[in-house]
Coordinates of C-alpha atoms and ligand atoms in Angstrom, one line a residue:
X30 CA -19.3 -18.1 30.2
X31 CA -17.0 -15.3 31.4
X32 CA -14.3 -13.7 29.4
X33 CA -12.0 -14.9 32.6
X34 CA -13.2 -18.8 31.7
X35 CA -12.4 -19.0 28.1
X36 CA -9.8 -20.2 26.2
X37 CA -7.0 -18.0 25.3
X38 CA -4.7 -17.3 23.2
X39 CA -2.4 -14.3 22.2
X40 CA -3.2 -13.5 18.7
X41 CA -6.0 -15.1 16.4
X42 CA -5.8 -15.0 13.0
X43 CA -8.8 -14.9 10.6
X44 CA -8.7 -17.3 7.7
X45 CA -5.8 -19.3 6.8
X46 CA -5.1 -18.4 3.1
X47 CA -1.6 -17.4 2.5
X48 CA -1.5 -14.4 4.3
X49 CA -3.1 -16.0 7.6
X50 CA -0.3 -19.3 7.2
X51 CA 2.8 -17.1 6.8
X52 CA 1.7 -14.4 9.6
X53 CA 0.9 -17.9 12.1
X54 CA 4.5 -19.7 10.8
X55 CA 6.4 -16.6 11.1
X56 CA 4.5 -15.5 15.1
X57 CA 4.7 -19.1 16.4
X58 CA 8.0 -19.2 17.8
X59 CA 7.0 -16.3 20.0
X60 CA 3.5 -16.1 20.3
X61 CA 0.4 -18.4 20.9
X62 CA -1.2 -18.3 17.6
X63 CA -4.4 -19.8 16.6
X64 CA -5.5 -19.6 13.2
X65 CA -8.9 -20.7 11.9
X66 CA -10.5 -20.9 8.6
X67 CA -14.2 -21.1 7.3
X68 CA -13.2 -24.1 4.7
X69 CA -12.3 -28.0 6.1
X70 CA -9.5 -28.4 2.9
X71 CA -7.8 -25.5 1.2
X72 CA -10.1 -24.4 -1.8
X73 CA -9.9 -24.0 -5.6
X74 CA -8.6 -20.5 -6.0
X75 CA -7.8 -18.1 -8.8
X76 CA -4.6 -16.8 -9.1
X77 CA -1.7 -18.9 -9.7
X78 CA 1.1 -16.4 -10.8
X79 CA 3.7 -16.0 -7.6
X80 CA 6.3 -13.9 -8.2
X81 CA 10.3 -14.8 -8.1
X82 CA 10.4 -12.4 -4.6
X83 CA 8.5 -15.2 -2.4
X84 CA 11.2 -17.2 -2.4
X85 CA 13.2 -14.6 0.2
X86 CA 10.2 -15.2 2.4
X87 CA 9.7 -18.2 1.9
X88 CA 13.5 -19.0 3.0
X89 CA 12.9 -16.5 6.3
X90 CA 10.8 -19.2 7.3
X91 CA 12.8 -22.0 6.0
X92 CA 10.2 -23.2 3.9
X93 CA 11.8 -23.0 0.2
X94 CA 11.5 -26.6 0.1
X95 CA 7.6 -26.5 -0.6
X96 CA 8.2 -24.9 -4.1
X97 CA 10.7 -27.8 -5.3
X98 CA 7.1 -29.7 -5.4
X99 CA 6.6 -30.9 -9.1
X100 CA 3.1 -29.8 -8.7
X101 CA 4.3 -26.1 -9.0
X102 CA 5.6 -25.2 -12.6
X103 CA 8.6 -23.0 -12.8
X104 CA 7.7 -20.5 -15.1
X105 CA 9.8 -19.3 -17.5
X106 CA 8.4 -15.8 -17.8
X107 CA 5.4 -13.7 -19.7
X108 CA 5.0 -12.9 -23.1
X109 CA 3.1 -9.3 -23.1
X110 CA 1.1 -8.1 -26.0
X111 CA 0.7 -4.8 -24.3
X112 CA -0.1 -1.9 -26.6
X113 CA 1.5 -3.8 -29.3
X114 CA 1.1 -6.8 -31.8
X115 CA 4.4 -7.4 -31.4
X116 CA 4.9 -9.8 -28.0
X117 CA 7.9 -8.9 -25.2
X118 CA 9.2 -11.6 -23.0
X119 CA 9.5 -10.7 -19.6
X120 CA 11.7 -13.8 -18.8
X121 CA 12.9 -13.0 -15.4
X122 CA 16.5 -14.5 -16.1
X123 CA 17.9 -10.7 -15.3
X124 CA 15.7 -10.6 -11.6
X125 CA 18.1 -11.3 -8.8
X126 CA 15.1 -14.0 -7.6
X127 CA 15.2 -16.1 -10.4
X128 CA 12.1 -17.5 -11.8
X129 CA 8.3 -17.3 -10.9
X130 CA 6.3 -20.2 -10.2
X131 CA 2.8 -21.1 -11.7
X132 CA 1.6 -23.0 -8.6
X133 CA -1.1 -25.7 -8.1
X134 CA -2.8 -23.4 -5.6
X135 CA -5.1 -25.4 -3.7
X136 CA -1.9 -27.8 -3.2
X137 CA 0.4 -25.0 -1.7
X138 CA -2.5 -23.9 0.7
X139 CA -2.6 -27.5 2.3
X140 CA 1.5 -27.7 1.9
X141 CA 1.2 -24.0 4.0
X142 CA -1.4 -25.5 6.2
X143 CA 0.5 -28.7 7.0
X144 CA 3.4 -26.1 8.0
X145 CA 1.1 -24.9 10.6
X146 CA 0.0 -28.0 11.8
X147 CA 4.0 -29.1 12.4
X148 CA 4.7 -25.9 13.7
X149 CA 2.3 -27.2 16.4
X150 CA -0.2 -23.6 16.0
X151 CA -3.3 -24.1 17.2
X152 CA -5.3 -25.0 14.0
X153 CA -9.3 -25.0 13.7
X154 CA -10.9 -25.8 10.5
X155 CA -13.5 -25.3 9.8
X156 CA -14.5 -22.8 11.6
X157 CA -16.1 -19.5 10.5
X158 CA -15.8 -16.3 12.5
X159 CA -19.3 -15.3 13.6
X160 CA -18.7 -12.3 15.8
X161 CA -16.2 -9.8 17.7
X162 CA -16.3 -8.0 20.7
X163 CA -13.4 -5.7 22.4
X164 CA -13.7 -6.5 26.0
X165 CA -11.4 -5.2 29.0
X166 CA -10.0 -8.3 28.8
X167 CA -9.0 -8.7 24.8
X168 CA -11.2 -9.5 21.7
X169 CA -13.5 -12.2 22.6
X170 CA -14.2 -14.0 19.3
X171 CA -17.2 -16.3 18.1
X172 CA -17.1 -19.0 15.8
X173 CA -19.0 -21.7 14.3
X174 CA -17.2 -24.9 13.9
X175 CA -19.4 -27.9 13.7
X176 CA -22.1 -26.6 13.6
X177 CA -21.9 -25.3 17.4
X178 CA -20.8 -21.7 18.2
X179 CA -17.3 -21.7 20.1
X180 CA -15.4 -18.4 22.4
X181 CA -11.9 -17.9 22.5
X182 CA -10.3 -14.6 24.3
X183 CA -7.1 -13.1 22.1
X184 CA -4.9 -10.0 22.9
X185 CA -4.9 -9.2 18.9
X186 CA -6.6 -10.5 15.8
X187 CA -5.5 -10.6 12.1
X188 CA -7.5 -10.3 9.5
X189 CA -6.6 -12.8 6.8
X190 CA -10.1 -13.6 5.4
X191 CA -9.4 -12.3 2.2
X192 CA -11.3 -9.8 -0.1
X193 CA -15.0 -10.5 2.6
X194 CA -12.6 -9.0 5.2
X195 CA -14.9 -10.4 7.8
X196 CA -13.6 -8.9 10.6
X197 CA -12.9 -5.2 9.8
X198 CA -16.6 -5.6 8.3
X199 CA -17.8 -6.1 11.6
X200 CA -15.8 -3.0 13.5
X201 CA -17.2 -0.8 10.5
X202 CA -14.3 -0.1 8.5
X203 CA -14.9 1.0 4.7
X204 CA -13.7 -0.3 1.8
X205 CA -13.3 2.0 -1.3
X206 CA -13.2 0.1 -4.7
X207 CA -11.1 1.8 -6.8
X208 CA -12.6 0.2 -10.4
X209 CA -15.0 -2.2 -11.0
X210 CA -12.6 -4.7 -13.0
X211 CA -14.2 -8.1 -13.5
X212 CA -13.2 -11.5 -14.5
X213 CA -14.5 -14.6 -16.2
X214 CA -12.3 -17.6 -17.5
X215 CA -12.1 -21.0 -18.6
X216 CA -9.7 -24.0 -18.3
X217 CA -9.0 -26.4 -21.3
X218 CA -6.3 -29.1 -21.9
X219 CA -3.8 -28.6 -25.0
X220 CA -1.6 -31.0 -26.9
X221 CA 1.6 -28.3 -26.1
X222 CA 3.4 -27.6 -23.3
X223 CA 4.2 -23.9 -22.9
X224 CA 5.6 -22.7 -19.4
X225 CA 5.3 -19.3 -19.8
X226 CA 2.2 -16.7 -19.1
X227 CA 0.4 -14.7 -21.9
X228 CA -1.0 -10.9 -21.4
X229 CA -2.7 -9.5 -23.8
X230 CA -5.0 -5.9 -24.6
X231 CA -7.7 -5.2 -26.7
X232 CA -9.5 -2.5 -27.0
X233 CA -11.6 -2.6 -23.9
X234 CA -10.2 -5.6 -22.1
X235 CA -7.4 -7.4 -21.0
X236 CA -6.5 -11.4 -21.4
X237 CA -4.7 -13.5 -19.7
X238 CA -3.1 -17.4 -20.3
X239 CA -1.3 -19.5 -17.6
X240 CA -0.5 -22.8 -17.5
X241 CA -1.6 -24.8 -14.7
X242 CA -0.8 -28.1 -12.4
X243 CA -2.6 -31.1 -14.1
X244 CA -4.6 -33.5 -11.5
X245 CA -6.6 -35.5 -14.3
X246 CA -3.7 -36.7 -17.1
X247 CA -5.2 -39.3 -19.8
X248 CA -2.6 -42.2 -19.1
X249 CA -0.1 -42.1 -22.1
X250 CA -1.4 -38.9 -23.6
X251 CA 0.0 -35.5 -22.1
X252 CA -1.9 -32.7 -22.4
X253 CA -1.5 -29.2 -20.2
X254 CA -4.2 -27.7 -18.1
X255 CA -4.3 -23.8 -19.1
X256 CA -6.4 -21.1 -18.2
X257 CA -7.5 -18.2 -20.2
X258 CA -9.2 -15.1 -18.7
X259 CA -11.0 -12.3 -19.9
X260 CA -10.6 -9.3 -17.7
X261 CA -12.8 -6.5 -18.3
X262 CA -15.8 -4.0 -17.2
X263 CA -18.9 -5.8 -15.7
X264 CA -21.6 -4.2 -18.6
X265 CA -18.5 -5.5 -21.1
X266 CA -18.6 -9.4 -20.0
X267 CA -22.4 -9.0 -18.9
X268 CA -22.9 -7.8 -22.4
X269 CA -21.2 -10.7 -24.3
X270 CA -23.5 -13.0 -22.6
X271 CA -21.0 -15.7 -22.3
X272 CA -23.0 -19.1 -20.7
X273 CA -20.9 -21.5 -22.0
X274 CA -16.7 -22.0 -22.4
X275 CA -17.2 -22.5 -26.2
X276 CA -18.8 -18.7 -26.3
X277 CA -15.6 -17.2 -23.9
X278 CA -13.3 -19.7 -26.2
X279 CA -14.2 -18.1 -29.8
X280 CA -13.8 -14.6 -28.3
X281 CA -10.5 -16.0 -27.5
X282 CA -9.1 -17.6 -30.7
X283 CA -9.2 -13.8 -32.1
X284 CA -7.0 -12.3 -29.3
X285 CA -3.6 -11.2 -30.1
X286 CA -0.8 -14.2 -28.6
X287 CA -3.2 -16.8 -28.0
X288 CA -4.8 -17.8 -31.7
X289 CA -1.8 -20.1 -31.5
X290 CA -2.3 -21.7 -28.2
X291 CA -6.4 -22.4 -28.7
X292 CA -5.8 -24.1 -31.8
X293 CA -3.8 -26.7 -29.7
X294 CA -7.2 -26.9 -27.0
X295 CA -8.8 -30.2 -26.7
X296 CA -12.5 -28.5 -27.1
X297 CA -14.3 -31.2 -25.3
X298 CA -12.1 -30.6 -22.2
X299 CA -12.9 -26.9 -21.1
X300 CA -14.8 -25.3 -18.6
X301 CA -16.4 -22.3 -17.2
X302 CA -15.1 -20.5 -14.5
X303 CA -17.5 -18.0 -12.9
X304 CA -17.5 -14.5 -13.2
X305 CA -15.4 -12.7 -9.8
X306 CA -14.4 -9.5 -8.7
X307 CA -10.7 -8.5 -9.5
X308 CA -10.8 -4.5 -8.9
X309 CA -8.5 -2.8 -7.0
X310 CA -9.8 -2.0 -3.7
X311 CA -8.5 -1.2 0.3
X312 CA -9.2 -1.0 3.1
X313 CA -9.9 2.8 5.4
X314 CA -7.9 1.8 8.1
X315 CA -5.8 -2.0 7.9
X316 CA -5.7 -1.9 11.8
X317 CA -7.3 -0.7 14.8
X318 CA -7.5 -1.0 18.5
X319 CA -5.4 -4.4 18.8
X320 CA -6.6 -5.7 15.4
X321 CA -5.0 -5.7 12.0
X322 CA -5.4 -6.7 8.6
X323 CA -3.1 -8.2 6.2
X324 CA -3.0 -9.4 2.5
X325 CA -6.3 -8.7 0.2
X326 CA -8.1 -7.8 3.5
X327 CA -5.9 -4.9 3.5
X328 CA -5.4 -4.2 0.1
X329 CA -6.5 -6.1 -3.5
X330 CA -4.5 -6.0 -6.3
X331 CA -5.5 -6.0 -10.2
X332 CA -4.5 -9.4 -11.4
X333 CA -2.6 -7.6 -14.1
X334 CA 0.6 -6.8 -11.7
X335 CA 0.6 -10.7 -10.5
X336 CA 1.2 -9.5 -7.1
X337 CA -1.4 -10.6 -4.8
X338 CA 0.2 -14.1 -3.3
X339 CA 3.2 -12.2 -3.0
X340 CA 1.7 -8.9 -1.0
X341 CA 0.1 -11.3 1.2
X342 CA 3.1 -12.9 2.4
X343 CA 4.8 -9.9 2.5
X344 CA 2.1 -8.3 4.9
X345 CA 2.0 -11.0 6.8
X346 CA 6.0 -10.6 7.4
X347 CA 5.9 -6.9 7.9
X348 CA 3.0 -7.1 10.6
X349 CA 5.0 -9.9 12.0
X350 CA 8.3 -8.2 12.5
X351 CA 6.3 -5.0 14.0
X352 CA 4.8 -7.9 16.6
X353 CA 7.7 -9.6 17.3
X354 CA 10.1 -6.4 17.8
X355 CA 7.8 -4.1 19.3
X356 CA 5.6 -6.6 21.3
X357 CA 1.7 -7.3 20.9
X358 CA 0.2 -3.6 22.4
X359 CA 2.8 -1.3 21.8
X360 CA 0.9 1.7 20.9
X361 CA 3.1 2.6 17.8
X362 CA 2.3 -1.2 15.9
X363 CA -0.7 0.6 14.5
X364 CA 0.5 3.6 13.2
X365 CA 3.9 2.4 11.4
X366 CA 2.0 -0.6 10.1
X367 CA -0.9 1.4 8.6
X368 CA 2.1 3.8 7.2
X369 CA 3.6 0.9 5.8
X370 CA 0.6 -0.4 3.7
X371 CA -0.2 2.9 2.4
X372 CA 3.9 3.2 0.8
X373 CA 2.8 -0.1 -0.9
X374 CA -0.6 1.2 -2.0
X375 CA 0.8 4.3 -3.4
X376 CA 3.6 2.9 -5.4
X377 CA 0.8 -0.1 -6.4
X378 CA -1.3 3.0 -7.7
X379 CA 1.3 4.7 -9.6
X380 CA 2.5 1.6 -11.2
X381 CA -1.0 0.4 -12.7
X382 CA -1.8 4.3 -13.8
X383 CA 1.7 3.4 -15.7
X384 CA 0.7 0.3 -17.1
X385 CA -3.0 1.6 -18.2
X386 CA -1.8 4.8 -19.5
X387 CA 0.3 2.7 -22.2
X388 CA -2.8 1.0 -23.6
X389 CA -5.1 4.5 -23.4
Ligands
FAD10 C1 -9.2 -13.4 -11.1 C2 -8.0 -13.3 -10.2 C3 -6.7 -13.7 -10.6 C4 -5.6 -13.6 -9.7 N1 -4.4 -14.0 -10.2 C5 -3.3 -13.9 -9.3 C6 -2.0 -14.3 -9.8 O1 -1.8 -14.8 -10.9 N2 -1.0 -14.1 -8.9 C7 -1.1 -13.5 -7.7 O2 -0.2 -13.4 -6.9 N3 -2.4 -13.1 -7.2 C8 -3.5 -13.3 -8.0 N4 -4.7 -12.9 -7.6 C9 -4.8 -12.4 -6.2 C10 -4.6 -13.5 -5.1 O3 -5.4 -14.6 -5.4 C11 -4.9 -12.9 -3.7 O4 -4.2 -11.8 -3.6 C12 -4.6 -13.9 -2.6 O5 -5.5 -14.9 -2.6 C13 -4.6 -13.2 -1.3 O6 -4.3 -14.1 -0.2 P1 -5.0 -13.9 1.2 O7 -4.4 -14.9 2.1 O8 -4.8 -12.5 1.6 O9 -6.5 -14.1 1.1 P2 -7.4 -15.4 0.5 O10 -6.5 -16.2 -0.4 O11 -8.6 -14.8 0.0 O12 -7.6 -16.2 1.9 C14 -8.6 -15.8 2.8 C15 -9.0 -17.0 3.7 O13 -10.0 -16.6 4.7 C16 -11.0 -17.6 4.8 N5 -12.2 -16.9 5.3 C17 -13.0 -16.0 4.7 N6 -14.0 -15.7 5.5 C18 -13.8 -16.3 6.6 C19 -14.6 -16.4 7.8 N7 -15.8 -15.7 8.0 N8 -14.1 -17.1 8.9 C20 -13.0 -17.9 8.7 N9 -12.3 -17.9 7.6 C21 -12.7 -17.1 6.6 C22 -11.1 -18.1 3.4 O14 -11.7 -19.4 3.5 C23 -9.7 -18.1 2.9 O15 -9.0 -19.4 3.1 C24 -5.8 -13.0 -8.4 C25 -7.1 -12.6 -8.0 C26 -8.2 -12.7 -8.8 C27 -9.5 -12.3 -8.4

């Protein structure tokens, strides 16, 4: 079919995470947006730390209603073993924001997703991007959605397909990894209930405890879901040969600040979570010739600064604003934006170095 016959649409966004849901809600009103994403249902994903900030965005799009959901946990702060045996509470009751969230993460995706649906964006799911080509006429994108290969035409696209970024893959942008940080964790239910977050450093690694949203209760008994992850080197956790959550959970028990919660574990309920990348890694360029790329496309965060929800959202506002003031092609979008996500990099950088240097 010619470019002329296909559906079109002003911008096309590239998965439909957080990043890609707050870029289509916050366009919408003055843009056709389609946004499309390789998974039929929001997915199980790490992370569930957002920080106090994403409530201002959240409210820019009049959506501070979703976080009022009992299935998110206010959280009442972190307790840091950092460099010391001795813990500090970073309770949050002096930020401005108020208090983070621990959120059931797969439900705020759908909650995000039903958003889009209301905000009557053009939603296809699942669909996964096959293919890109600039033509005279805009990008012409390729996807796969039941099992058929579909064309639409686009002025721009957003990458929002995470750490794969998909698309900048196919225009043959680099991305430069930083370290080679790791993860591996498991989830178990205790007999406490402890809103608050754990950090903790040993000698070559770095822990971390969260409480999470619990789907399964045991009618009349309550136990909390937590998770507990072990952050460190690929030879360290490839070393330790850990196959099953009893092996990760004695290596646990011994770690400064959570002896006390695993003696409160229900054994019999945890469960491996797979080893996955969490290094710090970006991008070359975040955008190109009437493309961009937002959230951990762009830029990936260690999990340490809890920061990744909340960069994507923020991305997704900044390249918005840039859309909506400037229009789609204005020639300067590209160069302010990629400006923009390099101040955030290089304050990101500075602040980890900070945080390391404590512990070396
Ligand atoms: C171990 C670990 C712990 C973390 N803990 C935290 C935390 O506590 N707090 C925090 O704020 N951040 C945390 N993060 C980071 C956080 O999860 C990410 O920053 C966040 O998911 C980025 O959102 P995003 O929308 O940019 O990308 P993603 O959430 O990765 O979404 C990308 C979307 O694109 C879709 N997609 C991918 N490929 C295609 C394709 N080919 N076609 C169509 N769609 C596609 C995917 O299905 C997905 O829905 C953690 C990360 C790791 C690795």
């Amino acid at each position: 079919m010619t470019e002329s016959h296909l559906p079109k649409t002003q911008v096309v966004i590239i998965g439909s995470g957080i990043g890609g849901c707050i870029a289509a809600l916050a366009l919408a009103p003055y843009y056709s947006v389609t946004l499309i994403d390789k998974d039929a249902e929001p997915q199980n994903k790490v992370g569930e730390s957002l920080a106090p900030a994403a409530i201002r965005i959240l409210k820019q799009l009049s959506l501070q209603h979703l976080l009022s959901d009992p299935r998110h946990i206010v959280s009442q702060g972190t307790l840091s073993y950092w460099g010391s045996d001795e813990p500090t509470l970073i309770d949050n009751l002096k930020n401005p924001d108020g208090f983070g969230w621990h959120l059931d993460r797969a439900y705020f995706e759908k909650q995000l997703r039903e958003a889009c649906h209301k905000a009557n964006i053009h939603c296809i799911w699942p669909a996964q991007l096959v293919n890109s080509a600039k033509t005279p006429q805009g990008w012409k994108i390729t996807y796969q959605h039941d099992s058929k290969a579909y064309q639409l035409m686009s002025d721009i696209v957003i990458d929002a397909s995470g750490r794969h970024c998909v698309f900048a893959r196919q225009q043959g942008v680099a991305r430069h990894q930083f370290d080679k940080l790791m993860s591996i964790g498991f989830t178990a239910n205790l007999n406490i209930t402890k809103n608050v977050a754990v950090i903790s450093h040993t000698d070559d690694s770095w822990w971390y405890s969260a409480p999470l949203h619990q789907n399964d209760l045991n009618a009349g008994v309550y136990q909390q879901k937590r998770i507990f992850s072990w952050y460190a080197e690929p030879h360290i956790i490839k070393a330790a040969q850990i196959h099953t959550p009893q092996a990760l959970l004695q290596r646990a028990q011994h770690v400064t600040g959570l002896g006390a919660l695993i003696s409160q574990l229900d054994h019999s309920s945890a469960a491996l979570h797979p080893m996955l990348a969490a290094n710090s890694s970006k991008l070359e360029s975040c955008s190109g010739n009437a493309w961009f790329a937002i959230g951990d496309s762009a830029i990936s965060f260690d999990p340490l600064s809890s920061q990744g929800m909340f960069n994507a959202m923020a991305s997704a506002m900044q390249l918005s604003e840039l859309l909506i003031n400037n229009g789609l092609n204005h020639t300067d979008n590209r160069v302010i934006y990629q400006q923009q996500v390099d101040k955030i990099w290089q304050s990101y950088l500075a602040h980890r170095a900070l945080y390391y240097k404590m512990v070396s």
